[in-house]
Coordinates of C-alpha atoms in Angstrom, one line a residue:
Chain A
M1 CA -29.9 4.5 37.2
L2 CA -32.7 6.2 39.1
G3 CA -34.3 7.8 36.0
F4 CA -37.8 6.7 36.8
G5 CA -39.5 9.0 34.4
L6 CA -37.7 7.7 31.3
F7 CA -39.5 4.8 29.6
F8 CA -38.4 2.6 26.7
F9 CA -34.8 2.4 27.4
F10 CA -33.7 -0.4 25.1
Q11 CA -30.6 -1.7 23.6
V12 CA -30.1 -0.6 20.0
V13 CA -29.2 -3.6 17.9
S14 CA -27.0 -3.2 14.9
G15 CA -28.6 -4.2 11.6
A16 CA -32.1 -5.1 10.7
V17 CA -32.5 -8.1 12.9
E18 CA -34.0 -7.3 16.3
Q19 CA -36.0 -8.6 19.2
I20 CA -34.0 -11.8 19.6
A21 CA -35.3 -14.2 22.2
L22 CA -34.9 -17.8 23.2
N23 CA -37.3 -20.3 24.6
Y24 CA -37.4 -24.1 25.3
D25 CA -39.7 -26.4 23.5
S26 CA -40.6 -29.9 24.7
S27 CA -37.3 -31.5 23.7
F28 CA -34.2 -31.2 25.9
N29 CA -32.1 -31.2 22.6
N30 CA -33.7 -28.1 21.2
M31 CA -33.7 -24.4 21.6
V32 CA -36.1 -22.1 19.8
V33 CA -35.0 -18.6 18.7
N34 CA -37.5 -15.8 17.8
F35 CA -36.5 -12.6 16.1
A36 CA -38.1 -9.8 14.1
V37 CA -37.1 -7.9 11.0
P38 CA -39.1 -4.7 10.3
E39 CA -40.2 -3.6 6.9
T40 CA -39.5 -6.6 4.9
K41 CA -41.6 -9.0 2.8
I42 CA -38.9 -11.7 2.9
N43 CA -40.2 -14.5 5.1
T44 CA -37.3 -16.9 5.0
A45 CA -34.1 -16.5 7.1
E46 CA -31.9 -18.8 9.1
C47 CA -30.2 -19.4 12.4
R48 CA -26.6 -20.5 12.3
Y49 CA -25.4 -22.2 15.4
G50 CA -22.8 -24.5 16.9
N51 CA -20.3 -24.8 19.8
D52 CA -17.6 -22.8 18.1
P53 CA -18.4 -19.0 17.9
D54 CA -16.0 -18.7 14.9
N55 CA -17.5 -21.5 13.0
L56 CA -21.3 -21.9 13.2
V57 CA -21.6 -25.1 11.3
N58 CA -25.3 -25.9 11.8
T59 CA -28.2 -24.1 10.1
A60 CA -31.9 -24.0 11.1
V61 CA -34.5 -22.5 8.8
A62 CA -36.4 -19.6 10.1
N63 CA -39.9 -19.0 8.8
G64 CA -41.5 -15.5 9.1
V65 CA -45.1 -14.4 9.6
T66 CA -46.8 -11.0 10.0
Y67 CA -50.1 -10.0 11.4
T68 CA -52.2 -6.9 10.8
L69 CA -54.1 -5.1 13.5
K70 CA -56.0 -1.9 13.1
G71 CA -54.4 -1.5 9.7
K72 CA -50.9 -1.8 11.0
T73 CA -48.7 -4.7 10.0
S74 CA -46.2 -6.2 12.4
P75 CA -42.5 -6.7 11.6
M76 CA -41.7 -10.0 10.0
L77 CA -41.7 -12.4 13.0
F78 CA -39.3 -15.3 12.6
K79 CA -38.9 -18.5 14.5
A80 CA -36.3 -21.2 14.1
T81 CA -35.6 -24.3 16.2
M82 CA -32.0 -25.3 16.9
T83 CA -31.9 -29.1 17.2
G84 CA -29.4 -31.8 18.1
L85 CA -28.0 -29.9 21.1
T86 CA -26.5 -31.8 23.9
P87 CA -28.4 -31.2 27.1
G88 CA -26.6 -30.3 30.3
N89 CA -26.0 -26.5 30.1
N90 CA -23.4 -26.9 27.4
I91 CA -22.4 -23.5 25.8
Y92 CA -23.6 -22.9 22.2
Y93 CA -23.4 -19.9 20.0
Y94 CA -25.8 -18.6 17.3
S95 CA -26.5 -15.8 14.9
V96 CA -29.8 -15.1 13.1
G97 CA -30.5 -13.3 9.8
S98 CA -30.1 -13.8 6.1
K99 CA -28.1 -12.6 3.2
D100 CA -30.9 -10.3 2.3
F101 CA -30.9 -8.2 5.5
G102 CA -27.7 -9.3 7.3
Y103 CA -27.0 -11.3 10.4
S104 CA -27.1 -10.5 14.1
E105 CA -24.0 -10.5 16.3
V106 CA -23.2 -13.9 17.7
F107 CA -24.9 -14.7 21.0
S108 CA -24.2 -17.6 23.4
F109 CA -26.6 -19.7 25.4
K110 CA -26.6 -22.8 27.7
S111 CA -28.4 -25.9 26.4
H112 CA -31.3 -27.3 28.4
P113 CA -30.1 -28.5 31.8
G114 CA -32.0 -31.8 31.5
N115 CA -33.2 -33.1 34.8
A116 CA -30.1 -31.9 36.7
P117 CA -30.3 -31.3 40.4
N118 CA -29.4 -27.8 41.7
T119 CA -30.9 -26.1 38.7
T120 CA -31.9 -22.5 39.2
F121 CA -34.9 -20.8 37.6
F122 CA -35.4 -17.0 37.6
L123 CA -38.9 -15.6 38.1
V124 CA -40.2 -12.3 37.0
G125 CA -43.7 -10.8 36.6
D126 CA -45.4 -7.6 35.3
I127 CA -42.1 -6.5 33.9
G128 CA -43.2 -3.8 31.4
Q129 CA -40.6 -1.6 29.8
T130 CA -39.2 1.1 32.1
T131 CA -35.8 1.8 33.6
N132 CA -37.0 -0.4 36.5
S133 CA -37.7 -3.2 34.1
E134 CA -34.3 -2.9 32.7
E135 CA -32.8 -2.8 36.1
T136 CA -34.6 -6.1 37.0
L137 CA -33.3 -7.8 33.9
N138 CA -29.7 -6.5 34.4
E139 CA -29.6 -7.7 38.0
L140 CA -31.1 -11.0 36.9
I141 CA -28.4 -11.4 34.3
E142 CA -25.7 -10.7 36.8
A143 CA -27.1 -13.2 39.3
E144 CA -27.3 -15.8 36.6
S145 CA -23.7 -15.2 35.5
M146 CA -22.5 -15.8 39.1
L147 CA -24.0 -19.3 39.2
A148 CA -21.7 -22.2 39.4
T149 CA -24.7 -24.6 39.2
P150 CA -27.1 -25.3 36.3
S151 CA -29.6 -22.7 35.2
A152 CA -32.8 -22.9 33.2
G153 CA -33.6 -19.4 32.2
I154 CA -36.5 -17.1 33.1
V155 CA -40.1 -17.9 33.9
N156 CA -42.3 -14.9 33.2
A157 CA -45.7 -14.8 35.1
G158 CA -47.4 -12.5 32.6
D159 CA -48.1 -8.9 31.8
L160 CA -45.3 -8.5 29.3
S161 CA -45.1 -5.3 27.3
Y162 CA -48.2 -3.4 28.5
A163 CA -49.0 -2.7 24.8
N164 CA -52.7 -2.5 25.4
G165 CA -53.4 -2.4 21.7
R166 CA -50.4 -0.2 20.7
D167 CA -48.6 -2.7 18.6
S168 CA -45.3 -0.8 18.5
Y169 CA -44.9 -1.4 22.2
W170 CA -44.4 -5.0 21.5
D171 CA -41.4 -4.1 19.4
T172 CA -39.8 -1.8 22.0
F173 CA -40.5 -4.5 24.6
G174 CA -38.9 -7.1 22.4
N175 CA -35.8 -5.1 22.1
M176 CA -35.6 -4.3 25.8
K177 CA -35.9 -7.9 26.9
Q178 CA -33.3 -9.0 24.3
I179 CA -30.6 -8.2 26.8
A180 CA -31.7 -11.2 28.8
A181 CA -33.8 -13.3 26.4
S182 CA -31.1 -13.5 23.7
H183 CA -29.1 -15.9 26.0
L184 CA -31.5 -17.0 28.8
P185 CA -34.6 -18.8 27.4
M186 CA -37.8 -17.0 28.6
M187 CA -40.9 -19.1 29.3
T188 CA -44.0 -17.0 29.4
T189 CA -47.6 -17.1 30.5
L190 CA -50.1 -14.5 29.7
G191 CA -51.6 -11.7 31.8
N192 CA -54.5 -9.4 31.4
H193 CA -52.4 -7.0 29.4
E194 CA -51.9 -9.7 26.8
W195 CA -55.6 -10.5 26.9
L196 CA -56.3 -7.0 25.9
D197 CA -53.3 -6.6 23.6
D198 CA -55.2 -6.2 20.4
L199 CA -58.6 -5.1 21.8
Q200 CA -60.1 -8.2 20.1
F201 CA -59.4 -10.7 22.9
S202 CA -57.7 -13.0 20.5
F203 CA -54.1 -12.8 21.7
T204 CA -52.8 -12.1 18.2
A205 CA -49.7 -10.3 19.2
Y206 CA -48.9 -12.7 22.0
L207 CA -49.4 -15.9 20.0
N208 CA -47.3 -14.5 17.1
R209 CA -44.5 -13.0 19.1
F210 CA -44.0 -15.6 21.8
D211 CA -43.4 -19.3 21.2
T212 CA -44.3 -21.9 23.7
P213 CA -44.2 -25.7 23.8
L214 CA -47.1 -27.5 22.1
V215 CA -49.9 -29.3 23.8
N216 CA -50.7 -32.6 22.0
G217 CA -49.1 -31.1 18.9
K218 CA -51.2 -27.9 19.1
R219 CA -50.4 -24.3 20.2
E220 CA -52.5 -23.4 23.2
L221 CA -52.4 -20.5 25.6
Y222 CA -51.4 -23.0 28.3
Y223 CA -48.6 -25.6 28.4
S224 CA -46.2 -27.5 30.6
Y225 CA -42.5 -28.4 30.4
N226 CA -39.8 -30.1 32.4
A227 CA -36.4 -28.7 33.5
G228 CA -34.2 -29.7 36.4
L229 CA -36.3 -31.5 39.0
V230 CA -39.4 -29.4 38.2
H231 CA -42.5 -29.9 36.2
W232 CA -43.7 -26.4 35.3
V233 CA -47.4 -25.9 34.5
M234 CA -48.1 -22.6 32.8
V235 CA -51.8 -22.0 33.2
A236 CA -53.7 -19.4 31.2
G237 CA -55.9 -17.3 33.5
Y238 CA -57.2 -15.4 30.5
C239 CA -58.9 -16.6 27.3
S240 CA -61.2 -15.1 24.7
E241 CA -64.3 -16.5 26.4
M242 CA -63.6 -14.2 29.3
R243 CA -65.0 -11.3 27.4
L244 CA -68.6 -12.5 27.9
S245 CA -68.3 -14.0 31.3
S246 CA -68.5 -12.8 34.9
T247 CA -66.7 -15.9 36.2
Q248 CA -63.6 -17.8 35.2
P249 CA -64.4 -19.5 32.0
C250 CA -60.9 -20.4 31.0
L251 CA -60.8 -23.0 33.8
A252 CA -64.5 -24.0 34.0
P253 CA -65.0 -27.7 34.9
D254 CA -66.0 -28.5 31.3
S255 CA -63.3 -26.3 29.6
P256 CA -60.5 -27.9 27.5
Q257 CA -57.8 -26.2 29.7
F258 CA -59.2 -27.7 32.9
A259 CA -59.3 -31.2 31.4
W260 CA -55.7 -30.7 30.3
L261 CA -54.6 -29.4 33.7
E262 CA -56.1 -32.3 35.6
N263 CA -54.6 -34.8 33.2
D264 CA -51.2 -33.0 33.3
L265 CA -51.1 -32.9 37.1
A266 CA -52.2 -36.5 37.4
T267 CA -49.6 -37.9 35.0
V268 CA -46.5 -36.1 36.3
D269 CA -43.7 -38.6 37.0
R270 CA -42.5 -37.4 40.4
D271 CA -39.5 -39.7 40.3
V272 CA -38.2 -37.6 37.5
T273 CA -39.6 -34.2 38.5
P274 CA -40.5 -34.4 42.2
W275 CA -41.4 -30.7 42.2
V276 CA -44.5 -29.4 40.5
V277 CA -44.8 -25.6 40.1
V278 CA -47.8 -23.9 38.7
V279 CA -47.7 -20.4 37.2
F280 CA -50.7 -18.1 36.4
H281 CA -51.0 -14.4 36.3
Q282 CA -53.7 -13.4 38.7
P283 CA -53.2 -14.4 42.4
Y284 CA -55.8 -15.3 44.9
V285 CA -53.4 -15.7 47.9
N286 CA -52.4 -12.1 48.2
S287 CA -52.9 -9.4 50.8
N288 CA -52.3 -6.4 48.8
T289 CA -55.1 -3.9 48.5
A290 CA -54.4 -3.4 44.8
H291 CA -56.2 -6.6 44.0
D292 CA -58.4 -7.7 46.9
M293 CA -58.0 -11.4 47.3
K294 CA -61.7 -11.8 47.9
S295 CA -62.9 -10.4 44.7
E296 CA -64.2 -13.3 42.8
G297 CA -66.2 -12.0 39.9
L298 CA -64.4 -10.6 36.9
F299 CA -66.5 -7.5 36.3
S300 CA -68.9 -7.6 39.3
R301 CA -67.1 -5.0 41.4
Y302 CA -65.3 -3.0 38.9
P303 CA -66.3 -1.6 35.5
L304 CA -64.4 -3.0 32.6
S305 CA -61.8 -0.6 31.3
L306 CA -59.7 -1.8 28.4
F307 CA -56.6 -0.1 29.9
D308 CA -57.0 -1.3 33.4
S309 CA -56.4 -4.6 35.0
P310 CA -59.6 -6.5 35.6
P311 CA -59.5 -8.0 39.1
L312 CA -59.9 -11.7 39.5
Chain B
M1 CA -59.5 -18.2 39.8
Q2 CA -59.6 -19.6 43.4
E3 CA -62.9 -21.4 42.9
A4 CA -61.7 -22.8 39.6
I5 CA -58.3 -24.1 40.6
E6 CA -57.4 -24.2 44.3
D7 CA -58.9 -27.7 45.0
T8 CA -57.1 -29.2 42.0
L9 CA -53.7 -27.8 43.0
Y10 CA -54.1 -29.0 46.5
K11 CA -55.3 -32.5 45.4
Y12 CA -52.3 -33.0 43.2
K13 CA -49.9 -31.7 45.8
V14 CA -48.5 -28.8 43.8
D15 CA -45.5 -27.5 45.6
L16 CA -45.4 -23.8 44.6
V17 CA -47.6 -21.4 42.7
F18 CA -46.2 -18.2 41.2
S19 CA -48.3 -15.3 40.1
G20 CA -47.9 -11.6 39.1
H21 CA -50.6 -9.0 38.6
V22 CA -50.0 -7.3 42.0
H23 CA -47.0 -5.0 41.7
A24 CA -45.3 -6.2 44.9
Y25 CA -43.6 -9.2 46.3
E26 CA -45.4 -11.6 48.7
R27 CA -44.8 -15.2 50.0
S28 CA -47.4 -17.3 51.8
C29 CA -47.2 -20.3 54.1
Q30 CA -48.3 -23.6 52.7
V31 CA -52.0 -22.6 52.4
Y32 CA -55.4 -24.0 51.5
K33 CA -58.5 -21.8 51.8
Y34 CA -56.5 -19.2 53.7
Q35 CA -55.4 -21.7 56.4
C36 CA -51.8 -22.7 56.8
T37 CA -52.0 -26.4 55.9
P38 CA -49.1 -28.9 55.6
G39 CA -48.9 -30.3 52.1
A40 CA -50.7 -27.4 50.5
P41 CA -49.0 -25.1 47.9
T42 CA -46.9 -22.1 48.9
Y43 CA -48.0 -19.1 46.9
I44 CA -45.6 -16.4 45.7
T45 CA -46.5 -13.1 44.0
I46 CA -43.7 -11.8 41.9
G47 CA -45.4 -8.9 40.1
D48 CA -42.6 -6.5 40.9
G49 CA -40.8 -6.6 37.6
G50 CA -40.9 -2.8 37.1
N51 CA -43.7 -1.7 34.7
H52 CA -44.8 1.9 34.3
E53 CA -47.9 1.5 36.6
G54 CA -45.6 1.6 39.6
L55 CA -45.6 -0.4 42.9
A56 CA -48.7 -1.5 44.8
T57 CA -47.9 -0.2 48.3
G58 CA -51.2 -0.8 50.1
W59 CA -51.5 -3.8 52.3
V60 CA -54.4 -5.4 54.1
E61 CA -53.8 -4.8 57.8
P62 CA -53.2 -6.7 60.0
Q63 CA -51.1 -9.0 57.9
P64 CA -53.0 -12.3 57.5
A65 CA -51.5 -15.3 59.2
W66 CA -50.9 -17.0 55.9
S67 CA -48.9 -14.1 54.6
V68 CA -45.3 -14.7 55.6
F69 CA -43.4 -12.0 53.8
R70 CA -44.6 -9.0 51.8
Q71 CA -42.9 -5.9 50.4
A72 CA -43.5 -3.5 47.6
S73 CA -40.1 -3.2 45.9
Y74 CA -38.9 -3.9 42.4
G75 CA -37.0 -7.2 41.9
F76 CA -37.1 -10.8 40.8
G77 CA -36.7 -14.3 42.3
A78 CA -34.4 -17.2 42.0
L79 CA -35.6 -20.7 42.7
Q80 CA -32.8 -23.3 43.0
V81 CA -34.3 -26.8 43.2
I82 CA -31.5 -28.7 44.9
N83 CA -32.9 -32.2 45.2
S84 CA -36.2 -34.1 45.6
T85 CA -37.0 -32.5 48.9
H86 CA -35.2 -29.1 49.1
A87 CA -35.3 -25.9 47.1
R88 CA -33.9 -22.5 48.0
W89 CA -36.0 -19.5 47.1
A90 CA -34.3 -16.0 47.1
W91 CA -36.2 -12.8 46.3
H92 CA -33.7 -10.3 44.9
Q93 CA -34.5 -6.7 45.5
N94 CA -33.2 -4.3 42.9
A95 CA -30.4 -2.3 44.4
D96 CA -28.7 -0.4 41.7
L97 CA -27.0 -3.4 40.1
I98 CA -25.8 -4.9 43.4
P99 CA -27.4 -8.3 43.9
T100 CA -29.3 -8.1 47.2
V101 CA -31.4 -10.9 48.6
T102 CA -34.1 -9.7 50.9
D103 CA -36.3 -12.8 51.4
D104 CA -34.4 -16.1 51.6
V105 CA -36.0 -19.4 52.5
M106 CA -35.4 -23.1 52.1
F107 CA -38.5 -25.0 51.1
N108 CA -38.7 -28.6 52.2
R109 CA -41.3 -30.8 50.5
S110 CA -40.8 -33.9 52.6
P111 CA -44.2 -34.7 54.1
T112 CA -43.4 -34.5 57.8
T113 CA -42.0 -31.0 57.9
N114 CA -42.3 -27.3 57.3
L115 CA -45.2 -25.1 57.0
N116 CA -42.9 -22.1 56.4
L117 CA -44.9 -20.3 59.1
R118 CA -43.8 -17.0 60.5
G119 CA -43.7 -16.3 64.2
S120 CA -41.9 -17.5 67.3
A121 CA -43.6 -20.9 67.5
F122 CA -41.4 -22.0 64.7
P123 CA -37.9 -20.7 65.7
N124 CA -36.0 -23.1 63.5
K125 CA -37.7 -22.2 60.3
Q126 CA -35.5 -20.3 57.8
V127 CA -38.1 -17.6 57.4
T128 CA -37.4 -13.9 57.3
L129 CA -39.9 -12.0 59.5
K130 CA -39.3 -8.6 58.0
P131 CA -36.9 -7.1 55.5
I132 CA -33.4 -7.6 56.7
F133 CA -30.9 -5.1 55.4
S134 CA -27.5 -6.2 56.3
Q135 CA -25.1 -3.7 57.9
T136 CA -23.1 -3.4 54.7
L137 CA -22.9 -0.9 51.9
R138 CA -25.0 -3.4 49.9
G139 CA -27.8 -3.4 52.4
E140 CA -27.8 0.4 52.8
L141 CA -28.0 0.8 49.0
A142 CA -30.9 -1.6 48.9
Q143 CA -32.7 0.4 51.5
L144 CA -32.0 3.7 49.7
F145 CA -33.1 2.2 46.4
N146 CA -36.3 0.9 47.9
Q147 CA -37.2 4.3 49.5
E148 CA -36.5 6.0 46.2
A149 CA -38.7 3.5 44.3
L150 CA -41.5 4.0 46.7
R151 CA -41.3 7.8 46.5
H152 CA -41.7 7.6 42.7
S153 CA -44.3 4.9 42.5
V154 CA -47.9 5.8 41.6
R155 CA -50.5 3.8 43.4
Q156 CA -52.4 2.7 40.4
H157 CA -52.6 -0.7 38.9

């Protein structure tokens, strides 16, 4: 396992359907599944699901989109929402695909735990795609499988694929993380390597490849959700305005995100979710010399390099 | 980021803050403006997932009082929220597919207790002062794995 020089180990998936990943949306009765199909123009597929792996009686429509960056078009990126699930970590099974390009194998997952006590969350950050990344996910999967108490998937604190504008890295990352994300929902926030992902500061790859719960019916870079006894607040430390700023514009006092954050924190029902946990990518309470905790300005001390991590 | 958000998180009594970015693991006391403060959030850096840039092995010395536990190794964390007051946090250090918990702490959010400080003034706190490798094969493997990881890491970020 100590093959540190070998990058991009990933599970090869049979058939055309790949990069299968789950996430929660704002309903305890739902589970979202994302997947990709390369080199197709067909943008309709489906997710079959149910509690009997041999008889997937329910169907959710999957709609596909592509995006084009630097003349290169992404695979068809599908999203389907499984609805009507019974919360409480009940086991369900699903398969995604279509008659046109075939179906994936059948995967299992646990439904949303609801507000159950004793729920466990798994935390990862800066995962990338190396043999170490794979080791982290494998150990996490093993730890989750040994739980006798409820679980609520993975929380990812950002810096996902380290694509840095190389769009194919998102595909290899999607296939690597499938070992975990095909059965443990992964909730993401974005890091500087997502901010820089397409060199346009528009988060195109991130927004198209990762689904997150909506904020007042809209897709934003930030969101919150409930699971177990926890209200999770996923803050975006990066935004497109950052390109032109030497301070933190994403959370400026008059920014939409800051208004949302204050309101979100002020309205948490702590009888339901007594714990409030906030996630953002760049820490300020940290004593590592890699990112000095005292560096306040974004570009004031370091030149901006597109392939480096801007300190903040 | 600190200027933008720290007061708000403190005001609304946020319990925990998770971040990445730094490729190492670190856990603070309940801290506000770099002072251990009851009722303030506990900050955890969990940027040790394993990306190609390697581990961040340089630390500010001496270790600040608010920094309870820090180590540059690959791994992940598990937060089990037990009830309205208690949650168990376990940082798992990668050890060749053997689950190994290196930092293990019980958070208590009831208002009268627990800064999660390190040091002998708080002997009853369930806080690990430095990496504990148990005298088992599992512990020895964790140590070996960590040394190997450090040898191969590049100090860039």
